[in-house]
Amino acid sequence: MDNNVVHFLRLTSALNTPFKLQEPIPVTIELLASVLCCTPRNVKFILRKLEEKGFIQWQPGRGRGHKSGMAFMRSVEEILEEHLQELTGKGKIKQGIELIGLPEVNGALQERLLSLLNKHMGYHSEAESTAGLDILRITRNRRMEKLDPASVYTAFESYLIEQICSTLVTYDAQSNSFLPGLAHMWETNPEHTSYIFYLRKGVRFHHGRFLTSRDVKETLQRLTDLHSPVLWHYRDIVRIELQGDHRIRIDLARPNLFFLHLFSCVHMSILPYDVDFIHEPVGTGPYRLLDYNEDVLVLAAFDDYYAIRPLLDRVEIWYVPELGYNDRMYQLPDTELGADNGGGCANHSIDYPALGCRYIMMNFQREGRQHHPLFRQVLRMLYHPETLVSELGGHRITPADSFLPWKSRRTLWQRPSFEEAEKLLRSSGYQGEEITLAYASRREEEREEAEWLQQRGARIGLNLRLAPYSNLNIAELLLQADLLLAEEVLEDDWQWGMINYFVNQSNHFYSLLQQSQRDEIEAQLQEFAEVPEAARILLLERAESLIRDNCWVLYGCHLNKRAQLNQSLFGLHTGSFGFLDISRLWIKTGFAETEQGADHGMSNSNTVE
């Protein structure tokens, strides 16, 4: 960062409160040396540099006992905005983020700089070669979790792995069918106890080696070696036979009609057997990992990708803490949402409901009133989905009675009375003890929802304490919270998403249940993979009824996801978890040029868990 800017900020913070422009402030060299933490000699050097920059005007004192005068000629806002533009214009994104995080930058100024940063992020065409280099820069306000297909459980990390890796087959939600991936063909015996996959030839991993059937076998073995939380799904595999470099046979202990779902999910992303993915994430996907640290994740288009090469050459995902945005932003810089950008293309937004919902989980691992069925009934009456949606609105589009919106729409809602809830609360044996509800502090709607529930609880004497968290791991959660406000977003393959939610050992739902409850759920789902689709759906409904009717989970609302788009964007295809598929995204050159005619921007400031 420019030392002149740092010195200017120190001086204004210490000497110019409230801030006044062009008004001399009486100072001494000794005072300035104390503020700038340097020698008097260096003070004079710094002042000369600041004056040359036009930041200040300096009038040295004449004679003994006369103080010098210093006037600030430019505002802090002006200096910081100019410096941020300079940094981002040179691609120094990290330094720009550090500038916004300075102690002197807060409140409205921080919001202005964050907005300015967003405009300078996005899509850029850089003439680093004859053809140019197309770069997409995205901001995130949550640090990346570990990228590992064996243990991934958050939506954005799953989405990234899908850009780096490929699976044997892919699920197509529109047709409810499977399409070729790394396997160009597959077959099963009539009993569905044996599957053969035929692999494409000439598929390269990012480190250069060709894919073989051994990589598929070792990927499966890796799930076992790492004790993957999804092992339950693969428990019936009894033998894996390599029938050449491009053919693999998998035998099962019992019939499995759900088997292809298991090989299209992110957990079965095929990894090279000769590389440790944890330390060097390597796959066969459209993008290879170029850099990965606490500040940024950089993806580069894989020129040898077996399918269609991405049109964007590079994608940079920068961590910017606490952006405060809820919408996904894919917009050009220097434009107002909903306004014409001068090139005839108005920004607009698209809304789409997400599979899944926001809900409350009970922590049965912690002693407390939440173990009492009547108390959980009270919570369900207070956290009433239809009342929640009608009173708070926002991105809450429909009340939820299931993770699946089409099932929730069948419910006929009737609002309970506070009198009824208060009577039930007394019957539960509640004695006024404190009940702790944890929620994600970075999600504004979760905070709003938690406070709404707290107020409703206070009306009947429920003492609900709110515990916002920024990065609460499961061990802390088990110790601190009785209830957890959460959000579940399901994959397009919703059957896989549902069954994985019920049995995945890494998610909070599984961790908060007692073993007897887990056994009861698994008993409902034992035959899940053996039966046809209609019967599988019925089993999922029964399992969901179990957690709903016993109030192990309290459904809240289905959420609307909003993407802010500019009409200059092409190749808009929604991928997993509602994210735009960056491997198919492009911007028509020259469609909406900036004054320099070089940059076309889009930014993503969404936070999706």
CSV table of C-alpha atoms in Angstrom, one decimal, residues 16-332:
chain,number,residue,atom,x,y,z
A,16,ASN,CA,-8.3,16.5,12.1
A,17,THR,CA,-11.5,15.5,14.0
A,18,PRO,CA,-14.0,16.6,13.0
A,19,PHE,CA,-12.5,16.7,9.5
A,20,LYS,CA,-12.0,20.2,8.0
A,21,LEU,CA,-10.6,21.0,4.5
A,22,GLN,CA,-8.0,23.7,3.8
A,23,GLU,CA,-8.1,25.0,7.4
A,24,PRO,CA,-4.6,25.3,9.0
A,25,ILE,CA,-4.1,23.2,12.1
A,26,PRO,CA,-1.4,24.3,14.6
A,27,VAL,CA,1.1,21.5,15.1
A,28,THR,CA,4.7,20.9,16.0
A,29,ILE,CA,7.3,18.6,14.5
A,30,GLU,CA,7.5,16.7,17.8
A,31,LEU,CA,3.7,16.1,17.8
A,32,LEU,CA,3.9,14.8,14.2
A,33,ALA,CA,6.8,12.6,15.0
A,34,SER,CA,4.7,11.0,17.8
A,35,VAL,CA,1.7,10.5,15.4
A,36,LEU,CA,3.8,9.0,12.6
A,37,CYS,CA,6.1,7.0,14.9
A,38,CYS,CA,9.3,8.3,13.4
A,39,THR,CA,12.1,10.8,13.9
A,40,PRO,CA,11.7,14.6,13.4
A,41,ARG,CA,14.0,14.3,10.4
A,42,ASN,CA,11.7,11.7,8.8
A,43,VAL,CA,8.7,13.8,9.5
A,44,LYS,CA,10.0,16.6,7.3
A,45,PHE,CA,10.6,14.1,4.5
A,46,ILE,CA,7.1,12.7,4.8
A,47,LEU,CA,5.5,16.1,4.8
A,48,ARG,CA,7.4,17.1,1.7
A,49,LYS,CA,6.1,13.9,-0.1
A,50,LEU,CA,2.5,14.6,1.1
A,51,GLU,CA,2.7,18.2,-0.1
A,52,GLU,CA,4.1,17.1,-3.5
A,53,LYS,CA,1.0,14.8,-3.8
A,54,GLY,CA,-1.3,17.7,-3.0
A,55,PHE,CA,-2.6,15.9,0.1
A,56,ILE,CA,-1.6,18.7,2.5
A,57,GLN,CA,-0.3,22.3,2.6
A,58,TRP,CA,2.6,22.9,5.1
A,59,GLN,CA,3.5,26.2,6.7
A,60,PRO,CA,6.5,25.9,9.0
A,61,GLY,CA,6.5,28.0,12.1
A,62,ARG,CA,8.7,31.2,12.0
A,63,GLY,CA,10.7,31.8,15.1
A,64,ARG,CA,10.9,30.3,18.6
A,65,GLY,CA,7.5,29.5,20.1
A,66,HIS,CA,5.5,29.7,16.9
A,67,LYS,CA,3.8,26.5,15.9
A,68,SER,CA,3.7,25.3,12.3
A,69,GLY,CA,0.4,25.0,10.4
A,70,MET,CA,-0.8,22.1,8.3
A,71,ALA,CA,-4.0,22.1,6.2
A,72,PHE,CA,-5.5,19.0,4.6
A,73,MET,CA,-6.3,19.8,1.0
A,74,ARG,CA,-8.2,16.6,0.1
A,75,SER,CA,-10.7,14.5,1.9
A,76,VAL,CA,-10.1,11.0,3.2
A,77,GLU,CA,-12.8,9.7,1.0
A,78,GLU,CA,-11.3,11.2,-2.1
A,79,ILE,CA,-7.8,9.9,-1.3
A,80,LEU,CA,-9.0,6.3,-0.5
A,81,GLU,CA,-11.3,6.1,-3.6
A,82,GLU,CA,-8.5,7.3,-5.8
A,83,HIS,CA,-6.0,4.9,-4.3
A,84,LEU,CA,-8.4,1.9,-4.5
A,85,GLN,CA,-9.0,2.6,-8.2
A,86,GLU,CA,-5.3,2.8,-8.8
A,87,LEU,CA,-4.7,-0.6,-7.0
A,88,THR,CA,-7.6,-2.4,-8.7
A,89,GLY,CA,-6.6,-0.9,-12.0
A,90,LYS,CA,-3.2,-2.6,-11.7
A,91,GLY,CA,-4.8,-5.9,-10.6
A,92,LYS,CA,-3.6,-5.5,-7.0
A,93,ILE,CA,-6.8,-6.8,-5.5
A,94,LYS,CA,-5.2,-8.0,-2.2
A,95,GLN,CA,-3.9,-4.6,-1.5
A,96,GLY,CA,-7.3,-3.1,-2.3
A,97,ILE,CA,-8.9,-5.4,0.2
A,98,GLU,CA,-6.3,-4.5,2.8
A,99,LEU,CA,-7.1,-0.8,2.2
A,100,ILE,CA,-10.8,-1.4,2.9
A,101,GLY,CA,-9.9,-3.3,6.1
A,102,LEU,CA,-7.8,-0.4,7.6
A,103,PRO,CA,-9.0,0.7,11.1
A,104,GLU,CA,-9.6,4.2,9.8
A,105,VAL,CA,-12.1,2.8,7.2
A,106,ASN,CA,-15.5,2.1,8.6
A,107,GLY,CA,-19.2,2.8,8.3
A,108,ALA,CA,-20.5,4.5,5.2
A,109,LEU,CA,-16.9,5.0,3.8
A,110,GLN,CA,-16.3,1.2,4.0
A,111,GLU,CA,-19.6,0.6,2.1
A,112,ARG,CA,-18.6,3.1,-0.6
A,113,LEU,CA,-15.2,1.4,-1.0
A,114,LEU,CA,-16.7,-2.0,-1.1
A,115,SER,CA,-19.1,-0.9,-3.8
A,116,LEU,CA,-16.2,0.6,-5.7
A,117,LEU,CA,-14.3,-2.6,-5.4
A,118,ASN,CA,-17.2,-4.6,-6.7
A,119,LYS,CA,-17.3,-2.4,-9.8
A,120,HIS,CA,-13.7,-3.0,-10.5
A,121,MET,CA,-14.0,-6.7,-10.0
A,122,GLY,CA,-15.7,-8.8,-12.6
A,123,TYR,CA,-15.0,-9.6,-16.2
A,124,HIS,CA,-11.9,-8.2,-17.9
A,125,SER,CA,-10.3,-8.7,-21.3
A,126,GLU,CA,-6.6,-8.3,-21.0
A,127,ALA,CA,-4.4,-8.1,-24.0
A,128,GLU,CA,-1.7,-10.5,-22.7
A,129,SER,CA,-1.7,-12.4,-26.0
A,130,THR,CA,-2.9,-11.8,-29.5
A,131,ALA,CA,-6.3,-13.4,-28.6
A,132,GLY,CA,-6.5,-11.6,-25.2
A,133,LEU,CA,-7.2,-13.2,-21.8
A,134,ASP,CA,-10.7,-13.2,-20.4
A,135,ILE,CA,-10.8,-13.1,-16.6
A,136,LEU,CA,-13.6,-13.2,-14.2
A,137,ARG,CA,-13.0,-11.9,-10.6
A,138,ILE,CA,-15.5,-12.8,-7.9
A,139,THR,CA,-15.7,-11.7,-4.3
A,140,ARG,CA,-16.8,-13.8,-1.4
A,141,ASN,CA,-17.4,-12.9,2.3
A,142,ARG,CA,-16.7,-16.3,3.7
A,143,ARG,CA,-13.3,-18.0,3.7
A,144,MET,CA,-13.0,-21.2,1.7
A,145,GLU,CA,-13.5,-24.6,3.4
A,146,LYS,CA,-11.2,-27.5,2.5
A,147,LEU,CA,-11.7,-28.6,-1.0
A,148,ASP,CA,-12.0,-32.4,-0.8
A,149,PRO,CA,-14.7,-34.5,-2.6
A,150,ALA,CA,-14.5,-37.1,0.2
A,151,SER,CA,-15.7,-34.7,2.9
A,152,VAL,CA,-17.1,-31.6,1.2
A,153,TYR,CA,-20.5,-30.5,2.7
A,154,THR,CA,-20.9,-26.8,1.8
A,155,ALA,CA,-22.6,-25.7,-1.5
A,156,PHE,CA,-19.9,-23.3,-2.8
A,157,GLU,CA,-17.0,-25.7,-2.2
A,158,SER,CA,-19.0,-28.5,-3.9
A,159,TYR,CA,-19.6,-26.1,-6.9
A,160,LEU,CA,-15.9,-25.4,-7.1
A,161,ILE,CA,-15.0,-29.1,-7.0
A,162,GLU,CA,-17.4,-29.7,-9.9
A,163,GLN,CA,-15.4,-27.1,-11.9
A,164,ILE,CA,-12.1,-28.8,-11.1
A,165,CYS,CA,-13.2,-32.5,-11.3
A,166,SER,CA,-15.5,-34.7,-13.4
A,167,THR,CA,-17.7,-37.7,-12.6
A,168,LEU,CA,-18.4,-40.9,-14.5
A,169,VAL,CA,-21.9,-39.7,-15.3
A,170,THR,CA,-23.9,-36.5,-14.9
A,171,TYR,CA,-27.5,-36.1,-13.8
A,172,ASP,CA,-29.8,-34.0,-16.0
A,173,ALA,CA,-32.6,-32.5,-13.9
A,174,GLN,CA,-34.8,-31.5,-16.8
A,175,SER,CA,-35.1,-35.1,-18.1
A,176,ASN,CA,-34.5,-36.9,-14.8
A,177,SER,CA,-31.9,-39.0,-16.6
A,178,PHE,CA,-28.1,-39.6,-16.7
A,179,LEU,CA,-25.7,-38.4,-19.4
A,180,PRO,CA,-22.2,-39.5,-20.2
A,181,GLY,CA,-19.3,-38.0,-18.3
A,182,LEU,CA,-16.0,-39.6,-18.0
A,183,ALA,CA,-17.8,-42.8,-18.9
A,184,HIS,CA,-19.2,-42.7,-22.4
A,185,MET,CA,-21.3,-45.8,-21.8
A,186,TRP,CA,-22.4,-48.1,-18.9
A,187,GLU,CA,-24.5,-51.2,-18.4
A,188,THR,CA,-25.9,-53.3,-15.6
A,189,ASN,CA,-27.1,-56.9,-15.3
A,190,PRO,CA,-30.9,-57.6,-14.9
A,191,GLU,CA,-30.6,-57.9,-11.2
A,192,HIS,CA,-28.8,-54.6,-10.8
A,193,THR,CA,-26.0,-56.2,-8.8
A,194,SER,CA,-23.2,-55.5,-11.3
A,195,TYR,CA,-22.3,-52.4,-13.2
A,196,ILE,CA,-19.7,-51.9,-16.0
A,197,PHE,CA,-18.5,-48.4,-16.9
A,198,TYR,CA,-16.7,-47.8,-20.2
A,199,LEU,CA,-14.3,-44.8,-19.9
A,200,ARG,CA,-13.5,-42.3,-22.5
A,201,LYS,CA,-10.0,-42.6,-24.1
A,202,GLY,CA,-7.6,-39.6,-24.2
A,203,VAL,CA,-9.0,-37.9,-21.1
A,204,ARG,CA,-6.2,-36.0,-19.3
A,205,PHE,CA,-5.8,-35.0,-15.7
A,206,HIS,CA,-4.5,-31.5,-15.1
A,207,HIS,CA,-1.1,-32.8,-14.3
A,208,GLY,CA,-0.9,-34.4,-17.7
A,209,ARG,CA,-1.5,-38.1,-17.2
A,210,PHE,CA,-4.3,-39.9,-19.0
A,211,LEU,CA,-7.3,-41.2,-17.0
A,212,THR,CA,-7.6,-45.0,-16.5
A,213,SER,CA,-9.9,-47.4,-14.7
A,214,ARG,CA,-7.4,-47.5,-11.8
A,215,ASP,CA,-8.2,-43.9,-11.0
A,216,VAL,CA,-11.8,-44.8,-10.6
A,217,LYS,CA,-11.0,-47.8,-8.3
A,218,GLU,CA,-8.6,-45.7,-6.2
A,219,THR,CA,-11.1,-42.9,-5.9
A,220,LEU,CA,-13.6,-45.4,-4.4
A,221,GLN,CA,-10.9,-46.8,-2.1
A,222,ARG,CA,-10.0,-43.2,-1.0
A,223,LEU,CA,-13.6,-42.8,0.4
A,224,THR,CA,-12.9,-45.8,2.7
A,225,ASP,CA,-9.4,-44.8,3.6
A,226,LEU,CA,-10.5,-41.3,4.7
A,227,HIS,CA,-13.6,-42.6,6.4
A,228,SER,CA,-15.8,-40.4,4.2
A,229,PRO,CA,-19.1,-39.3,5.8
A,230,VAL,CA,-20.9,-40.6,2.6
A,231,LEU,CA,-19.6,-44.2,2.9
A,232,TRP,CA,-23.1,-45.4,3.8
A,233,HIS,CA,-24.1,-45.1,0.2
A,234,TYR,CA,-21.3,-47.3,-1.1
A,235,ARG,CA,-21.5,-49.9,1.7
A,236,ASP,CA,-22.8,-52.7,-0.7
A,237,ILE,CA,-19.8,-52.7,-3.0
A,238,VAL,CA,-18.1,-56.1,-2.6
A,239,ARG,CA,-15.7,-56.2,-5.6
A,240,ILE,CA,-14.1,-53.9,-8.1
A,241,GLU,CA,-12.5,-55.5,-11.2
A,242,LEU,CA,-10.3,-53.6,-13.7
A,243,GLN,CA,-11.1,-55.0,-17.1
A,244,GLY,CA,-8.5,-53.0,-18.9
A,245,ASP,CA,-7.5,-49.3,-18.8
A,246,HIS,CA,-10.9,-48.1,-19.9
A,247,ARG,CA,-13.4,-50.6,-18.4
A,248,ILE,CA,-14.3,-51.2,-14.8
A,249,ARG,CA,-16.8,-53.6,-13.3
A,250,ILE,CA,-18.3,-53.0,-9.8
A,251,ASP,CA,-20.2,-55.9,-8.1
A,252,LEU,CA,-22.7,-55.3,-5.3
A,253,ALA,CA,-24.0,-57.4,-2.4
A,254,ARG,CA,-27.6,-56.6,-3.2
A,255,PRO,CA,-29.6,-54.9,-6.0
A,256,ASN,CA,-29.0,-51.1,-6.4
A,257,LEU,CA,-31.3,-49.2,-8.7
A,258,PHE,CA,-30.0,-45.9,-7.3
A,259,PHE,CA,-26.4,-46.7,-8.3
A,260,LEU,CA,-25.9,-44.0,-11.0
A,261,HIS,CA,-26.8,-41.3,-8.6
A,262,LEU,CA,-23.8,-42.3,-6.5
A,263,PHE,CA,-21.5,-41.9,-9.4
A,264,SER,CA,-22.8,-38.5,-10.5
A,265,CYS,CA,-22.4,-36.8,-7.2
A,266,VAL,CA,-19.5,-34.5,-6.2
A,267,HIS,CA,-18.2,-37.1,-3.7
A,268,MET,CA,-17.4,-39.5,-6.5
A,269,SER,CA,-15.4,-36.9,-8.5
A,270,ILE,CA,-12.6,-39.0,-10.1
A,271,LEU,CA,-9.2,-38.2,-8.7
A,272,PRO,CA,-5.7,-39.3,-10.0
A,273,TYR,CA,-4.3,-42.1,-7.9
A,274,ASP,CA,-0.8,-40.6,-8.1
A,275,VAL,CA,-1.5,-37.2,-6.5
A,276,ASP,CA,-2.7,-36.3,-3.0
A,277,PHE,CA,-5.7,-34.1,-3.8
A,278,ILE,CA,-5.7,-32.5,-0.3
A,279,HIS,CA,-2.3,-30.9,-1.1
A,280,GLU,CA,-2.6,-30.6,-4.9
A,281,PRO,CA,-6.2,-30.5,-6.1
A,282,VAL,CA,-6.0,-32.2,-9.5
A,283,GLY,CA,-8.9,-33.4,-11.6
A,284,THR,CA,-10.2,-33.6,-15.2
A,285,GLY,CA,-12.6,-30.7,-15.1
A,286,PRO,CA,-12.9,-27.6,-17.2
A,287,TYR,CA,-10.8,-25.6,-14.8
A,288,ARG,CA,-7.5,-26.4,-13.2
A,289,LEU,CA,-6.4,-24.9,-9.8
A,290,LEU,CA,-3.7,-22.2,-10.4
A,291,ASP,CA,-3.5,-20.8,-6.9
A,292,TYR,CA,-5.2,-21.3,-3.6
A,293,ASN,CA,-4.4,-19.4,-0.4
A,294,GLU,CA,-6.3,-17.5,2.3
A,295,ASP,CA,-6.9,-14.5,0.1
A,296,VAL,CA,-7.7,-15.9,-3.3
A,297,LEU,CA,-8.5,-19.0,-5.3
A,298,VAL,CA,-7.6,-18.9,-9.0
A,299,LEU,CA,-8.9,-21.2,-11.6
A,300,ALA,CA,-7.4,-21.4,-15.1
A,301,ALA,CA,-9.2,-22.9,-18.2
A,302,PHE,CA,-7.9,-26.4,-18.9
A,303,ASP,CA,-6.9,-26.4,-22.5
A,304,ASP,CA,-7.0,-30.2,-22.7
A,305,TYR,CA,-10.4,-30.6,-21.2
A,306,TYR,CA,-12.2,-33.6,-22.8
A,307,ALA,CA,-15.4,-31.7,-23.4
A,308,ILE,CA,-15.9,-28.0,-24.5
A,309,ARG,CA,-13.1,-25.7,-23.2
A,310,PRO,CA,-14.4,-22.9,-21.0
A,311,LEU,CA,-14.7,-19.5,-22.7
A,312,LEU,CA,-13.4,-17.6,-19.7
A,313,ASP,CA,-9.6,-18.1,-19.4
A,314,ARG,CA,-9.3,-17.5,-15.7
A,315,VAL,CA,-11.6,-17.1,-12.6
A,316,GLU,CA,-10.3,-15.4,-9.5
A,317,ILE,CA,-12.4,-15.7,-6.2
A,318,TRP,CA,-11.3,-13.2,-3.7
A,319,TYR,CA,-12.1,-13.2,0.0
A,320,VAL,CA,-13.5,-9.9,1.2
A,321,PRO,CA,-14.9,-10.1,4.8
A,322,GLU,CA,-18.4,-9.0,5.6
A,323,LEU,CA,-19.6,-7.6,2.3
A,324,GLY,CA,-23.1,-7.6,3.5
A,325,TYR,CA,-24.7,-8.4,0.2
A,326,ASN,CA,-27.4,-11.1,-0.2
A,327,ASP,CA,-27.9,-11.2,-3.9
A,328,ARG,CA,-25.6,-12.8,-6.4
A,329,MET,CA,-24.2,-10.0,-8.5
A,330,TYR,CA,-23.3,-10.5,-12.2
A,331,GLN,CA,-23.3,-7.0,-13.5
A,332,LEU,CA,-21.1,-4.6,-15.6
